[in-house]
Short mmCIF file of C-alpha atoms in Angstrom, two decimals:
data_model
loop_
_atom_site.label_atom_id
_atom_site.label_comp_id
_atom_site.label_asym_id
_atom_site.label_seq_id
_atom_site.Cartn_x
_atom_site.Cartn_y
_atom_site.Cartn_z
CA UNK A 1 0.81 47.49 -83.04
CA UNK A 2 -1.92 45.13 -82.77
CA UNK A 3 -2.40 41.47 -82.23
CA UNK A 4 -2.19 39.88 -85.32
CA UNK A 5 1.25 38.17 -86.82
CA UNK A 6 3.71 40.73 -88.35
CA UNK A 7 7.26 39.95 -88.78
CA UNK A 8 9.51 41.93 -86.54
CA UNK A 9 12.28 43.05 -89.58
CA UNK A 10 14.37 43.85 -86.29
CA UNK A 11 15.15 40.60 -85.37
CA UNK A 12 15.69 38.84 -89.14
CA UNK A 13 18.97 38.12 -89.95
CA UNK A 14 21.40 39.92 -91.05
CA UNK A 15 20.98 39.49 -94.91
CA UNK A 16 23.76 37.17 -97.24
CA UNK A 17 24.07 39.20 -99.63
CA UNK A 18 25.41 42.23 -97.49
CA UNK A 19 29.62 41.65 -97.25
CA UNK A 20 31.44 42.78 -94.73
CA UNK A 21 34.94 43.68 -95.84
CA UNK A 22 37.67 43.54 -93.94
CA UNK A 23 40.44 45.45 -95.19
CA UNK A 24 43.79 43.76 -93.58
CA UNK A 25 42.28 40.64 -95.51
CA UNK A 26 41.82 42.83 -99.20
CA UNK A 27 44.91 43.89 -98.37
CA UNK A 28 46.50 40.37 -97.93
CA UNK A 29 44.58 38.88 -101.07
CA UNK A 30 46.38 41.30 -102.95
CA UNK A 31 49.78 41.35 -101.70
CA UNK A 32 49.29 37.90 -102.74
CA UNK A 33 48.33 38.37 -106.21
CA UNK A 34 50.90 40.68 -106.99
CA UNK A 35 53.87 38.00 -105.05
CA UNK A 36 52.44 35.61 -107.16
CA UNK A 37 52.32 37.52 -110.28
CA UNK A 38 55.91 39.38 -109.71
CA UNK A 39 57.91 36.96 -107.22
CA UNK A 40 60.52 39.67 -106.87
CA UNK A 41 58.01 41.47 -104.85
CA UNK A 42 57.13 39.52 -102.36
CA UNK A 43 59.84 40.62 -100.22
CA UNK A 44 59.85 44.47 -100.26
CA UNK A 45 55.39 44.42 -99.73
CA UNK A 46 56.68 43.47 -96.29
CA UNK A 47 58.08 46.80 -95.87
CA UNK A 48 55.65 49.72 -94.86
CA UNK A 49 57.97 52.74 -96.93
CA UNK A 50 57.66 50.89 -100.08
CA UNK A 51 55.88 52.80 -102.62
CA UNK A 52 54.86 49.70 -104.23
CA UNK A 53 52.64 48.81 -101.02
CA UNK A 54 51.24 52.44 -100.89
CA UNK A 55 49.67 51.51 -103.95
CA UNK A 56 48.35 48.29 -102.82
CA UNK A 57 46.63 49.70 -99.51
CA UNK A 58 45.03 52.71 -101.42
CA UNK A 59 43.44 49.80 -104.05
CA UNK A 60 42.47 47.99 -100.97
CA UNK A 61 40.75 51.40 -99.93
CA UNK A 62 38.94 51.35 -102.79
CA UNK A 63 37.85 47.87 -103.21
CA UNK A 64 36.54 48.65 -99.37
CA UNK A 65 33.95 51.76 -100.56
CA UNK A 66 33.31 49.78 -104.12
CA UNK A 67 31.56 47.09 -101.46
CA UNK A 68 30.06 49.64 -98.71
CA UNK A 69 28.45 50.83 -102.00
CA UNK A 70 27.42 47.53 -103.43
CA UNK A 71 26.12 47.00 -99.60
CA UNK A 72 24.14 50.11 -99.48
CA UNK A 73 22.33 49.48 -103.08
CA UNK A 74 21.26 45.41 -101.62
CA UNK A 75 19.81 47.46 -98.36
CA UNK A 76 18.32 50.46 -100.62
CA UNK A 77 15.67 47.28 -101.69
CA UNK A 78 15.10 45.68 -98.45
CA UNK A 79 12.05 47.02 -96.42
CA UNK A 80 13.88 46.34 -93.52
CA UNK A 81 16.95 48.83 -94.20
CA UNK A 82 15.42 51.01 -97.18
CA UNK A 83 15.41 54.96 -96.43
CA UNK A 84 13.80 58.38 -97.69
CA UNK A 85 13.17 57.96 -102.41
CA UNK A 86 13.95 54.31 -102.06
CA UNK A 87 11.64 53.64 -99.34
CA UNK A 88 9.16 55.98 -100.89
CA UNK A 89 10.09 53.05 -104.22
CA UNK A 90 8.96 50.59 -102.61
CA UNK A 91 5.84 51.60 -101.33
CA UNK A 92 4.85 52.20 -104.42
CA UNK A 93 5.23 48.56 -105.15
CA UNK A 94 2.26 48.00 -103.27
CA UNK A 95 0.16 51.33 -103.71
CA UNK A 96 1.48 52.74 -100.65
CA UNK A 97 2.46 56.71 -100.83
CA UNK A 98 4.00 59.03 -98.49
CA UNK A 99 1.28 60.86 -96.20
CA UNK A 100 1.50 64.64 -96.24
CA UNK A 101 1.62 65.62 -92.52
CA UNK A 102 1.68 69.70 -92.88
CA UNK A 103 0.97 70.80 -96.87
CA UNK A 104 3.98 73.18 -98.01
CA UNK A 105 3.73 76.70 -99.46
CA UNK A 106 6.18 76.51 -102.51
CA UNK A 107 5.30 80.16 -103.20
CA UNK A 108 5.94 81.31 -99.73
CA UNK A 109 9.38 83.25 -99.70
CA UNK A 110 11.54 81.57 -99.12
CA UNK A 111 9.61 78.91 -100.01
CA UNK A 112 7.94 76.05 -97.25
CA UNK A 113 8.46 72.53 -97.27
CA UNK A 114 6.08 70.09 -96.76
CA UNK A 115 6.22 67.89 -93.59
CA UNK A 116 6.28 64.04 -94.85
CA UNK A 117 5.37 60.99 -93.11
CA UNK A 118 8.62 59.17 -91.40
CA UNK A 119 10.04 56.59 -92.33
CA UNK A 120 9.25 54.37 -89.24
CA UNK A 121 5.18 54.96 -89.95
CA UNK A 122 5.31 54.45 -94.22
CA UNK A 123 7.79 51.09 -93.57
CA UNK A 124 4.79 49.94 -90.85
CA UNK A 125 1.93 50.46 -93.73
CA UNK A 126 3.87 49.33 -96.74
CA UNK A 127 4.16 45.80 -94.66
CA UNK A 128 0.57 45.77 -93.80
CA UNK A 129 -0.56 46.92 -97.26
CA UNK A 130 -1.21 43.60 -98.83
CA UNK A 131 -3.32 42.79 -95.47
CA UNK A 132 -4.88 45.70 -96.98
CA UNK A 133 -6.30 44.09 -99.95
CA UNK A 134 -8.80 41.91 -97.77
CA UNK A 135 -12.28 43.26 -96.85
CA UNK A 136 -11.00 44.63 -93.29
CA UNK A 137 -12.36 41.57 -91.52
CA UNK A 138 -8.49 40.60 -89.92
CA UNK A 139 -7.00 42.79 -87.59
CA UNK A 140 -4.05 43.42 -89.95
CA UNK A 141 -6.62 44.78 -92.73
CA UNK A 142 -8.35 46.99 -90.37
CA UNK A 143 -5.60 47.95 -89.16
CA UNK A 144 -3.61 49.05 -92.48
CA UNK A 145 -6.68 51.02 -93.54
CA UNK A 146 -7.23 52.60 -90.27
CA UNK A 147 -3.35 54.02 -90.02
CA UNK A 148 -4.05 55.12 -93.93
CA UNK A 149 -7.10 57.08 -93.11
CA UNK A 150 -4.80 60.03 -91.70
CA UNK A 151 -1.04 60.44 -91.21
CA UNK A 152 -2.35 61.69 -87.73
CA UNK A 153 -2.78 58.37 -86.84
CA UNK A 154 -0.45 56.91 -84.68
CA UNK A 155 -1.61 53.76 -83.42
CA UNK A 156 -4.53 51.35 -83.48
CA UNK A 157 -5.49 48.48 -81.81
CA UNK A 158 -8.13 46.21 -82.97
CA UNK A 159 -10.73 43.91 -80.78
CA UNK A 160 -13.95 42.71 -81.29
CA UNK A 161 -16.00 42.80 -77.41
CA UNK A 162 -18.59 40.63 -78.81
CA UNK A 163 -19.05 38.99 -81.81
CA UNK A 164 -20.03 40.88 -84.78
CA UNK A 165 -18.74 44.09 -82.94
CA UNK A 166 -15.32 45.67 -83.64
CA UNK A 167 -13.39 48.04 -81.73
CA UNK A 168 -10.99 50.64 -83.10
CA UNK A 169 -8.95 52.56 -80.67
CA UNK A 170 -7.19 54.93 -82.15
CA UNK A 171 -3.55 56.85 -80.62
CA UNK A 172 -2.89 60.41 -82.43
CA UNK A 173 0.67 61.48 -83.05
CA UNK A 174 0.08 64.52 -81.48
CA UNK A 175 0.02 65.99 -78.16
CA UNK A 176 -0.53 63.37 -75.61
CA UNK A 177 -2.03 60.95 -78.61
CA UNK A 178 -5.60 61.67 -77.65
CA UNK A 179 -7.85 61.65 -80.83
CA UNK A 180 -10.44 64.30 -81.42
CA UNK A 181 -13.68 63.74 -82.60
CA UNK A 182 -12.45 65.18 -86.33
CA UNK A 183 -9.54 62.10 -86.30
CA UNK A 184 -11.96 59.87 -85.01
CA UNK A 185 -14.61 60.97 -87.51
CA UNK A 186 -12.05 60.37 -90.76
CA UNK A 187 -10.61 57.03 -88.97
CA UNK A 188 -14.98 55.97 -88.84
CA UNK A 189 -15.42 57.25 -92.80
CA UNK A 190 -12.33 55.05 -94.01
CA UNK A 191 -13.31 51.84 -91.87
CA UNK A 192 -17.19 52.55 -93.44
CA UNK A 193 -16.47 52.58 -96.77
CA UNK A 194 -18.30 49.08 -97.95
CA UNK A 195 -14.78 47.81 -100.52
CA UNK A 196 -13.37 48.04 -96.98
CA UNK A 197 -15.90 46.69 -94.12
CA UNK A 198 -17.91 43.64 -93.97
CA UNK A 199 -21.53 43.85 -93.70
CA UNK A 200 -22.08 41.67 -90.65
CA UNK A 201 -19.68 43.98 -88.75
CA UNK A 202 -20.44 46.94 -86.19
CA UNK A 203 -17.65 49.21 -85.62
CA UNK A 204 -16.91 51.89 -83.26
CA UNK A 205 -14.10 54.06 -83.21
CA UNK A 206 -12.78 55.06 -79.92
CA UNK A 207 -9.57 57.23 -78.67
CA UNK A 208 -6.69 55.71 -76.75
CA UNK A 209 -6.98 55.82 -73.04
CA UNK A 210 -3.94 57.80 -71.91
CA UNK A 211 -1.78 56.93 -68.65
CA UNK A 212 0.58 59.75 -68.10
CA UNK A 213 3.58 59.20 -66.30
CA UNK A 214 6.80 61.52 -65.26
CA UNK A 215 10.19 60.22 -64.97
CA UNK A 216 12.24 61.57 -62.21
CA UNK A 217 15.61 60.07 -61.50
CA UNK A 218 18.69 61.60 -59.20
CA UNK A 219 22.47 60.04 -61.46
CA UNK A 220 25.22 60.03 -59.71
CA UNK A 221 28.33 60.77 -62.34
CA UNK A 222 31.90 59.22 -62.09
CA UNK A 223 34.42 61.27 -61.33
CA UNK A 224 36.00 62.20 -64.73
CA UNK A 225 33.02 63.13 -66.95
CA UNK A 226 31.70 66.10 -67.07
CA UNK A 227 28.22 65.56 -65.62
CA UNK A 228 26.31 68.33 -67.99
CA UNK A 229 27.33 66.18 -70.79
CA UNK A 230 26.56 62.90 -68.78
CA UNK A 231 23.37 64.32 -67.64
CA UNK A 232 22.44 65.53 -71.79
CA UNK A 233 22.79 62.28 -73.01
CA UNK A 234 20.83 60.32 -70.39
CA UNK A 235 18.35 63.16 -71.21
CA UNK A 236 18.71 62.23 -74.55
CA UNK A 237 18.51 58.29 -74.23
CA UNK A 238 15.31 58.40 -71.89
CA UNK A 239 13.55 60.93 -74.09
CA UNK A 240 14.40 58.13 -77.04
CA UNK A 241 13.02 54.92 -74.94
CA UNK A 242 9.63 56.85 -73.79
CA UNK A 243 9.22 57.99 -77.16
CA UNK A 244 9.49 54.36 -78.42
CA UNK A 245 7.08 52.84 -75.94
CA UNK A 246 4.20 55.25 -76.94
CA UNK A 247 2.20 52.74 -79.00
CA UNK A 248 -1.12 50.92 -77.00
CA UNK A 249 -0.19 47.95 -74.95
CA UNK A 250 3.18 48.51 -74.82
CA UNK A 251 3.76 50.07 -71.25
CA UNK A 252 7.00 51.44 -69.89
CA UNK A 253 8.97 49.20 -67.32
CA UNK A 254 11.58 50.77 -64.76
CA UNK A 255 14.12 48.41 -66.00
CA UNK A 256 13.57 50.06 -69.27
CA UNK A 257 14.44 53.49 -67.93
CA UNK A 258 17.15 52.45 -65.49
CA UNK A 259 18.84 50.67 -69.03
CA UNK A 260 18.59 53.91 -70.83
CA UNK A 261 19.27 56.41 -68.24
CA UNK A 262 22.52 54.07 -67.29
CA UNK A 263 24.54 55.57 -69.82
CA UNK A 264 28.77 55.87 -70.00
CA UNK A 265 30.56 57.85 -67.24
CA UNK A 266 26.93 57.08 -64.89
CA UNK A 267 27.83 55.40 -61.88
CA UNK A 268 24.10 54.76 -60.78
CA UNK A 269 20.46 55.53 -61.39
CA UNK A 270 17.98 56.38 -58.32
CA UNK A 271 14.62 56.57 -60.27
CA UNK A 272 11.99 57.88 -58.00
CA UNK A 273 9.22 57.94 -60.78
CA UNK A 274 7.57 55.70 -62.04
CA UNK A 275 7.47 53.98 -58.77
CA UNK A 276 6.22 51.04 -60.37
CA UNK A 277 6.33 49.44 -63.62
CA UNK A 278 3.20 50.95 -66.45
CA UNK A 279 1.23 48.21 -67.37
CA UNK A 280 -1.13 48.79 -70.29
CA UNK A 281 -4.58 47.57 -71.79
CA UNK A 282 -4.71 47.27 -75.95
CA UNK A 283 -7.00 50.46 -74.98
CA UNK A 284 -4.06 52.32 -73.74
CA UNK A 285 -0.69 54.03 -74.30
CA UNK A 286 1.19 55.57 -71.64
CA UNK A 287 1.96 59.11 -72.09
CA UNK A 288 5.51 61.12 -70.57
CA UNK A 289 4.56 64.24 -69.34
CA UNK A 290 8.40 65.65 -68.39
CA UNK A 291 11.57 63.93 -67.68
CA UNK A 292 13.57 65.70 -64.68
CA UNK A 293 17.02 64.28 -64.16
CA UNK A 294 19.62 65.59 -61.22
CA UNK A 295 23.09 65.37 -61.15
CA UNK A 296 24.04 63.19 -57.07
CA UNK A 297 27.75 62.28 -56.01
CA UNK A 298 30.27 60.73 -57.87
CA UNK A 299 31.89 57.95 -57.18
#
């Protein structure tokens, strides 16, 4: 995202009111009540065939799932953790809807759903919304009504070449994340609007300068694993780390790929492309165009 201070809900701390049960210590607490309660017990909860334990541990089950449930319903209200309906709750706190990537046809047979904003992009907006209620003179309020103009906006970065003069380069979620003039056109129309931009500023909408890139690395496998299923999930881990580092600015180092492609059962990673680390402008995003991994020797 852009310059401007957001708080990274990543790296806040895991929150107090979240337990974490441990169920040898339930256990324990009540093995305890019940010695304490029926001293003639005490002795035979130390032995693993008595009933009377049996129906200690499955309590202890279930005082374990009464908390994982408490625990879910604190993170259900947290931006941080919230998911799917409770998410979509929360947004509407703040004004902040679901975009509506693809329109269903409910009378199609059988009938097509429509293809929501993820969760990812509505927690991003629902953070910047109250930047939102400013005149988009910050970054962060330019930027929260640039990313609500269309759900086909990725990315944006903001910066002002001169004074007076804005610049709004915009990344697409599709394709490579180039913008067409119709994205760039709707991005212009919502930045225009005078409830949203200040007189005294000029702004231009620009697309995202692309780098494209290829990853090509040669994995040797340990002897052991089978390397198809060695080879899938580094597949699966790189795919996951480029996909992540498509935003502008953010560019893609080899340590990066080495990290994810270094997965269980790998015994090393030749990567032969990138042969450098991708170092990006605000004006740019880099851009995978394949991923080709080979199988060397084990070791």
């Amino acid at each position: 995202m852009s310059a401007f201070t957001r708080i990274d809900l990543s790296r806040l701390p895991a929150p107090s009111v979240v337990d974490v049960p441990d169920y040898e210590a339930i256990l324990a607490e009540m093995k305890a009540a019940a010695s304490a309660a029926m001293p003639e017990l005490a002795p035979v909860l130390e032995l693993e065939s008595e009933p009377a334990l049996k129906v200690l541990q499955v309590c202890a089950v279930y005082v374990m799932l009464s908390r994982a449930e408490k625990n879910d319903a604190a993170r259900s209200v947290m931006l941080a953790f919230a998911t799917g309906s409770d998410l979509d709750h929360l947004g509407a706190l703040f004004g902040v809807a679901r975009a509506v990537l693809v329109p269903g046809d409910p009378a199609a047979a059988p009938p097509v759903p429509a293809i929501m904003e993820d969760d990812t992009r509505l927690r991003t907006r629902i953070q910047l919304a109250l930047e939102g209620f400013s005149t988009a003179g910050p970054v962060g309020a330019y930027t929260y009504h640039a990313l609500s103009a269309s759900p086909l906006v990725r990315d944006v970065a903001i910066t002002s070449p001169e004074p007076g003069a804005v610049l709004v380069t915009v990344l697409a979620t599709i394709g490579d994340g180039s913008s067409d003039a119709a994205l760039l056109a709707t991005v212009e129309s919502a930045l225009g609007a005078e409830s949203v931009r200040p007189l005294t500023d000029l702004v231009t909408v620009a697309p995202a300068q692309i780098v494209s890139y290829a990853v090509n690395a040669e994995i040797a496998v340990l002897d052991g694993p089978d390397p198809a299923l060695v080879l899938a999930e580094a597949q699966a881990a790189a795919t996951a780390h480029v996909e992540e580092r498509r935003a502008l600015g953010m560019g893609v180092a080899r340590s990066g790929l080495f990290a994810a492609l270094h997965r269980a059962g790998v015994a090393s990673v030749t990567l032969t492309s990138p042969a450098a680390d991708i170092n990006c402008t605000a004006l740019q995003s880099a851009h995978c165009t394949a991923i080709t991994l080979t199988t060397g020797g084990g070791a």
